[in-house]
Structures are given as C-alpha cells and as structure tokens.
PDB file of C-alpha atoms and ligand atoms in Angstrom:
ATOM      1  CA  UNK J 891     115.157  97.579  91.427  1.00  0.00           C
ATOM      2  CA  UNK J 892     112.670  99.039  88.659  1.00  0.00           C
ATOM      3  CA  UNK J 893     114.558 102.051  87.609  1.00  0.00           C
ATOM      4  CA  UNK J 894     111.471 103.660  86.344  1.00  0.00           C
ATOM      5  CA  UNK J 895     109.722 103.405  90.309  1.00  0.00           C
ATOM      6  CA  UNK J 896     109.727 105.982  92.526  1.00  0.00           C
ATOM      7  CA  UNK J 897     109.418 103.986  95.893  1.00  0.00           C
ATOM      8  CA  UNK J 898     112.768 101.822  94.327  1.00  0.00           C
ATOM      9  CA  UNK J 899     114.590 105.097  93.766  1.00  0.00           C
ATOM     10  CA  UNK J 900     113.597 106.664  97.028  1.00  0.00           C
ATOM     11  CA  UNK J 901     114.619 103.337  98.844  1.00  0.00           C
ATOM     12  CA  UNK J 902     117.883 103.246  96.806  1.00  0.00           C
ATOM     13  CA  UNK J 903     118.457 107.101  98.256  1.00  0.00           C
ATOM     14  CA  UNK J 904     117.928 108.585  95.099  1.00  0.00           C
ATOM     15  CA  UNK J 905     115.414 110.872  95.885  1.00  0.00           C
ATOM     16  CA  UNK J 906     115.393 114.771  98.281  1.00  0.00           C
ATOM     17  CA  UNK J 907     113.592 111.972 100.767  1.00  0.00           C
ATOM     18  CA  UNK J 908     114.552 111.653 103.869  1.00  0.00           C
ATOM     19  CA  UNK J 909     114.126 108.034 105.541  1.00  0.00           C
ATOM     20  CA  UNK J 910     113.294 108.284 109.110  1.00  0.00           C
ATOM     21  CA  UNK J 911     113.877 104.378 108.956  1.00  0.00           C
ATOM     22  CA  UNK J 912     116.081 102.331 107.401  1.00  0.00           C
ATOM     23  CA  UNK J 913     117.642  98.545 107.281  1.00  0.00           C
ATOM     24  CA  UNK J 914     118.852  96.011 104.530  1.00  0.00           C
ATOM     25  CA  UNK J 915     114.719  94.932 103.851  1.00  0.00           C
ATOM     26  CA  UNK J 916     112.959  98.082 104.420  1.00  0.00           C
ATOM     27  CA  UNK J 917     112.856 102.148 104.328  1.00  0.00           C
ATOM     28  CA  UNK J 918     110.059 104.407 105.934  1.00  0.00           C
ATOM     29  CA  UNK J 919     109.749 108.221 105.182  1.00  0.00           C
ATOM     30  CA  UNK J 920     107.061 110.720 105.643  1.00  0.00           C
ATOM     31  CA  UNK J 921     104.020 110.198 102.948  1.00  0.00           C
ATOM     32  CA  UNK J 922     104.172 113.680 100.749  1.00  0.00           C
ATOM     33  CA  UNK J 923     100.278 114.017 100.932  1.00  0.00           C
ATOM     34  CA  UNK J 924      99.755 113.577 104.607  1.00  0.00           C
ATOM     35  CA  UNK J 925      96.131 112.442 105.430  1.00  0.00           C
ATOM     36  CA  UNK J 926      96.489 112.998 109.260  1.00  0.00           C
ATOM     37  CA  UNK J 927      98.910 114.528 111.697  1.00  0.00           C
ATOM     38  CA  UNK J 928     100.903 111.192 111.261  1.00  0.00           C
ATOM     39  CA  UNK J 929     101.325 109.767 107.592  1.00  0.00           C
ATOM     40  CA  UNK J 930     104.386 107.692 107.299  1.00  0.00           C
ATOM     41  CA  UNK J 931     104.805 104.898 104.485  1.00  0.00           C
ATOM     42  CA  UNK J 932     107.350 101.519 105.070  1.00  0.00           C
ATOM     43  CA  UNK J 933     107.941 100.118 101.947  1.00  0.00           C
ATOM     44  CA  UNK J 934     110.287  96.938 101.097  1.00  0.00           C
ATOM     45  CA  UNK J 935     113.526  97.597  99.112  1.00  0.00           C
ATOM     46  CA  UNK J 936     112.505  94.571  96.586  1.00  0.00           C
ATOM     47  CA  UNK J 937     110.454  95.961  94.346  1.00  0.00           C
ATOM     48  CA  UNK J 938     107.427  93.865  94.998  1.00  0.00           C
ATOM     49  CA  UNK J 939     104.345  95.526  92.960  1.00  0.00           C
ATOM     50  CA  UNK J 940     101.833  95.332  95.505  1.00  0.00           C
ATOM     51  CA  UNK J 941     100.033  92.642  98.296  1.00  0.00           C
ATOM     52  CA  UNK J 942      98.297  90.866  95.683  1.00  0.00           C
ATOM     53  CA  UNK J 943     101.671  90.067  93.820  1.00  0.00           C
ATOM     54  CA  UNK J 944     103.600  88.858  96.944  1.00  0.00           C
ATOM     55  CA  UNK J 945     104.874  85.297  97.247  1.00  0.00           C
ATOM     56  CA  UNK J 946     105.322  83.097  99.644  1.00  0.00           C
ATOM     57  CA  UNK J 947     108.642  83.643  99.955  1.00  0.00           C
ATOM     58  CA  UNK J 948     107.926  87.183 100.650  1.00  0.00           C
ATOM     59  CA  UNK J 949     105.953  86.038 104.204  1.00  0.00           C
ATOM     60  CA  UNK J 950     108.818  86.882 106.278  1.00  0.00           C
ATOM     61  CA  UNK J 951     109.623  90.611 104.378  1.00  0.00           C
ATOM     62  CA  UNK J 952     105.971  91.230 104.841  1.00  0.00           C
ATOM     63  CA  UNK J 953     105.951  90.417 108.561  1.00  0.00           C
ATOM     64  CA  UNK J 954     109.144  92.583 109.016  1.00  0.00           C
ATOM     65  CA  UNK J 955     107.290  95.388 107.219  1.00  0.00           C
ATOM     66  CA  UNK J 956     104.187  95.372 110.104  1.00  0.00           C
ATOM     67  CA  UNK J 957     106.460  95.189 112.612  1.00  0.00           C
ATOM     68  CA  UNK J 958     108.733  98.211 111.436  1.00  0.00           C
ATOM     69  CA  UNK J 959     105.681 100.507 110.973  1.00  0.00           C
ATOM     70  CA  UNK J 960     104.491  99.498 114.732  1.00  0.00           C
ATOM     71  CA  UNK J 961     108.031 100.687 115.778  1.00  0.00           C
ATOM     72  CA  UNK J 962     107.492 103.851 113.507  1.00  0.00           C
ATOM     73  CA  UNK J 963     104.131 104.576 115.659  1.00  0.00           C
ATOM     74  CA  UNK J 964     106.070 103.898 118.838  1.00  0.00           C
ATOM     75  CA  UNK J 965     108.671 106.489 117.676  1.00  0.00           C
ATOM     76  CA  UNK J 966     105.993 108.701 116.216  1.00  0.00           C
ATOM     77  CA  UNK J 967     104.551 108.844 119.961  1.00  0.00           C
ATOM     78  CA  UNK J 968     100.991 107.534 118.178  1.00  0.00           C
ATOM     79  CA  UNK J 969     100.777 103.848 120.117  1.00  0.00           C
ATOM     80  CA  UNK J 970      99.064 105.122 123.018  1.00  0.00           C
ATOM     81  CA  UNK J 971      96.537 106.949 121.116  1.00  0.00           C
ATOM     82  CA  UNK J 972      96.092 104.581 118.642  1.00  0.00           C
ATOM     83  CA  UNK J 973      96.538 104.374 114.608  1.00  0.00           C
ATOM     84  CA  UNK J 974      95.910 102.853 111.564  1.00  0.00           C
ATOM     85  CA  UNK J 975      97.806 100.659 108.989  1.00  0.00           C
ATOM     86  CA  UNK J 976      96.677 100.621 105.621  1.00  0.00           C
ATOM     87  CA  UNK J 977      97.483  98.770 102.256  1.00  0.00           C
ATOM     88  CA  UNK J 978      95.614  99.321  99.189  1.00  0.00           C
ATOM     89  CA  UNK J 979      95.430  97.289  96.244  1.00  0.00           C
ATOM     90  CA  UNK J 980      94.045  98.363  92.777  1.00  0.00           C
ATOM     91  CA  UNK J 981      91.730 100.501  91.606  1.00  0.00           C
ATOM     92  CA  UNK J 982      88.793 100.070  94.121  1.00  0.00           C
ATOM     93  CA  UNK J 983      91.557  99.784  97.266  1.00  0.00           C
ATOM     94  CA  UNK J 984      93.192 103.173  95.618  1.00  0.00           C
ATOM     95  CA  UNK J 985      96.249 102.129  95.201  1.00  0.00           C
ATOM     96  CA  UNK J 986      98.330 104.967  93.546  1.00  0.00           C
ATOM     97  CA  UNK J 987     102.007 104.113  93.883  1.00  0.00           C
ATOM     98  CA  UNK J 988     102.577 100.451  92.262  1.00  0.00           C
ATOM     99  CA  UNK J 989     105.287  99.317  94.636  1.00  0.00           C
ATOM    100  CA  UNK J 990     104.053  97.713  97.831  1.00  0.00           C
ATOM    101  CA  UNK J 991     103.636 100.432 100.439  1.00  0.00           C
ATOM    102  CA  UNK J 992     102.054 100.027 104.201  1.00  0.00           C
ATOM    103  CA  UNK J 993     100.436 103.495 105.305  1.00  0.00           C
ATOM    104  CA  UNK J 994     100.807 104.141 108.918  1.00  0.00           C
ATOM    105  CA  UNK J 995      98.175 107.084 109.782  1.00  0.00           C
ATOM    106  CA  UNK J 996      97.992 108.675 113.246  1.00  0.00           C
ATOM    107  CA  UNK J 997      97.352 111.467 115.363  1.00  0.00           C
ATOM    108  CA  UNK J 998      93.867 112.099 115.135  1.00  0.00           C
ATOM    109  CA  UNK J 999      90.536 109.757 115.235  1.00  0.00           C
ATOM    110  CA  UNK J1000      90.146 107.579 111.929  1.00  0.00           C
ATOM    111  CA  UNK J1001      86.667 106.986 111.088  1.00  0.00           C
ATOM    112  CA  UNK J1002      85.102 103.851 109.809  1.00  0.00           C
ATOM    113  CA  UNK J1003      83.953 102.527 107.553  1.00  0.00           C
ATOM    114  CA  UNK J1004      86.965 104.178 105.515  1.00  0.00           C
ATOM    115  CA  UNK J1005      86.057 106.040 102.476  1.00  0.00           C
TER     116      UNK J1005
HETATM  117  P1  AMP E1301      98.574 104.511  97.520  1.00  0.00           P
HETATM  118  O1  AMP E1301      97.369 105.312  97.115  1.00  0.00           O
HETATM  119  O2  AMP E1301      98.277 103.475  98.561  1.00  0.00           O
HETATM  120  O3  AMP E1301      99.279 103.929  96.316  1.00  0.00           O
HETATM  121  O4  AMP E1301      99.534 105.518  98.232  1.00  0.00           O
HETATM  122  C1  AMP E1301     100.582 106.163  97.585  1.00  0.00           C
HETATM  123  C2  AMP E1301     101.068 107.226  98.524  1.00  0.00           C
HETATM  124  O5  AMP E1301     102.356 107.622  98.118  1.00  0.00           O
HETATM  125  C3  AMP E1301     100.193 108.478  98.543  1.00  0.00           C
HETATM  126  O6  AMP E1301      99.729 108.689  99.872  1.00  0.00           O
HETATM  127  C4  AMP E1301     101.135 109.575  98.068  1.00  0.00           C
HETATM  128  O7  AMP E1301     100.914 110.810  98.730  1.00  0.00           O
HETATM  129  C5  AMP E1301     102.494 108.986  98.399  1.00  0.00           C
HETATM  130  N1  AMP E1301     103.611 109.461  97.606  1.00  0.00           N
HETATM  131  C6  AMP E1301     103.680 109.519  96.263  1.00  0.00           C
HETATM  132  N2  AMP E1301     104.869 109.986  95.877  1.00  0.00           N
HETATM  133  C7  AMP E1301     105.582 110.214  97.007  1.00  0.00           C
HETATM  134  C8  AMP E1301     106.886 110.700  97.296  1.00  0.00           C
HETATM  135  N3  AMP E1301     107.725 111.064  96.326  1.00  0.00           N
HETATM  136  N4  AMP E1301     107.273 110.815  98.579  1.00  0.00           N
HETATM  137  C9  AMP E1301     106.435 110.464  99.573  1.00  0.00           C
HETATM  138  N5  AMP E1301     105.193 109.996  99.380  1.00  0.00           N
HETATM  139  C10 AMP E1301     104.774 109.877  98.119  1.00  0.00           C
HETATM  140 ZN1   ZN E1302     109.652  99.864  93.068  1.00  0.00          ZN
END
C-alpha cells in the first residue's frame, strides 16, 4: 500500500467511501465526479500505478478486475442497455488518479469517438 494514494486508502477502508464491492483482490465504489447516470470505478488493492506498469504476473488480477466491473453493470441493472469500460493512461488517455482504476460508465448513450 502507498500511504500517500487515495485509491490504496479507500481500498484499505480508510476513506467516508463506501464500497459497493469488495473481495481480497479488488474494491468498487461510486466515482465522485459521475460522467453518466452510472460511474462506478474497480480498482485492485495492490497498488499497481496504472495499465502501462502492470506485469505479467498481474494477468490474472487484471482479468478478475473486467470481470468484477461486468458483475457491477449486472448489479447496476446497465447490461441490457449496454455500457462502457474505460482505462486511461497518462496524460493524453487522462489519467488523473495514479493507481490503476477501470471506469464502468452506464445509463445513458456513450458517444464515439470519445473525447
Ligand atoms: P482517471 O482520470 O482515469 O484517473 O479517473 C480518476 C477518477 O477518480 C475520476 O473520475 C475522479 O472523479 C475519481 N475520483 C477521484 N477521487 C475520488 C474519490 N475520493 N472517490 C471516488 N472517486 C474519485
Ligand atoms: Zn494506490
């Protein structure tokens, strides 16, 4: 855990947030800027910095992590009517928050190209 990083602290239960998911690899809570009806972020509890600094060894994690936020959509009631999954790296991907962090967006049409 990086003491200093938010998404470790929130993970660790640290932080006023509540998890709407959580098991010994992962957490999910509701994104605190949400950019559609749905915004929820999964995020592993190893503080990996972000896609482009995974490992191998981190192939099964990052599987686990696509296949939580799917369950998150089928909870959130979004599968049927679709949603995204985002992951942004750096500056030109966005990337805000410097702990790996999958974006599940739903509940209303995304457009593309994104912005
Ligand atoms: P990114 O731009 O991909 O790094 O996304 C970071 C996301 O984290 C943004 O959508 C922020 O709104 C969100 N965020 C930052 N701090 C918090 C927090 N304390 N709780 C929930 N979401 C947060
Ligand atoms: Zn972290």
């Amino acid at each position: 855990m990086d003491e200093n990083c938010i998404f470790c602290n929130i993970a660790a239960g640290e932080m006023d947030t509540d998890l709407i998911y959580e098991d010994d690899r992962c957490v999910a809570f509701h994104d605190i800027n949400p950019q559609a009806p749905t915004h929820v972020l999964v995020i592993p509890r190893e503080h990996i910095v972000g896609i482009a600094e995974a490992k191998s060894d981190h192939r099964d994690l990052l599987g686990h992590l696509m296949l939580v936020a799917a369950d998150v959509a089928r909870q959130k009631g979004i599968e049927d009517s679709g949603y995204r999954l985002v992951l942004n790296w750096g500056d030109d991907g966005g990337m805000a928050v410097p702990h790996l962090h999958l974006h599940v967006l739903g509940g209303r049409t995304m457009t593309w190209p994104p912005g």
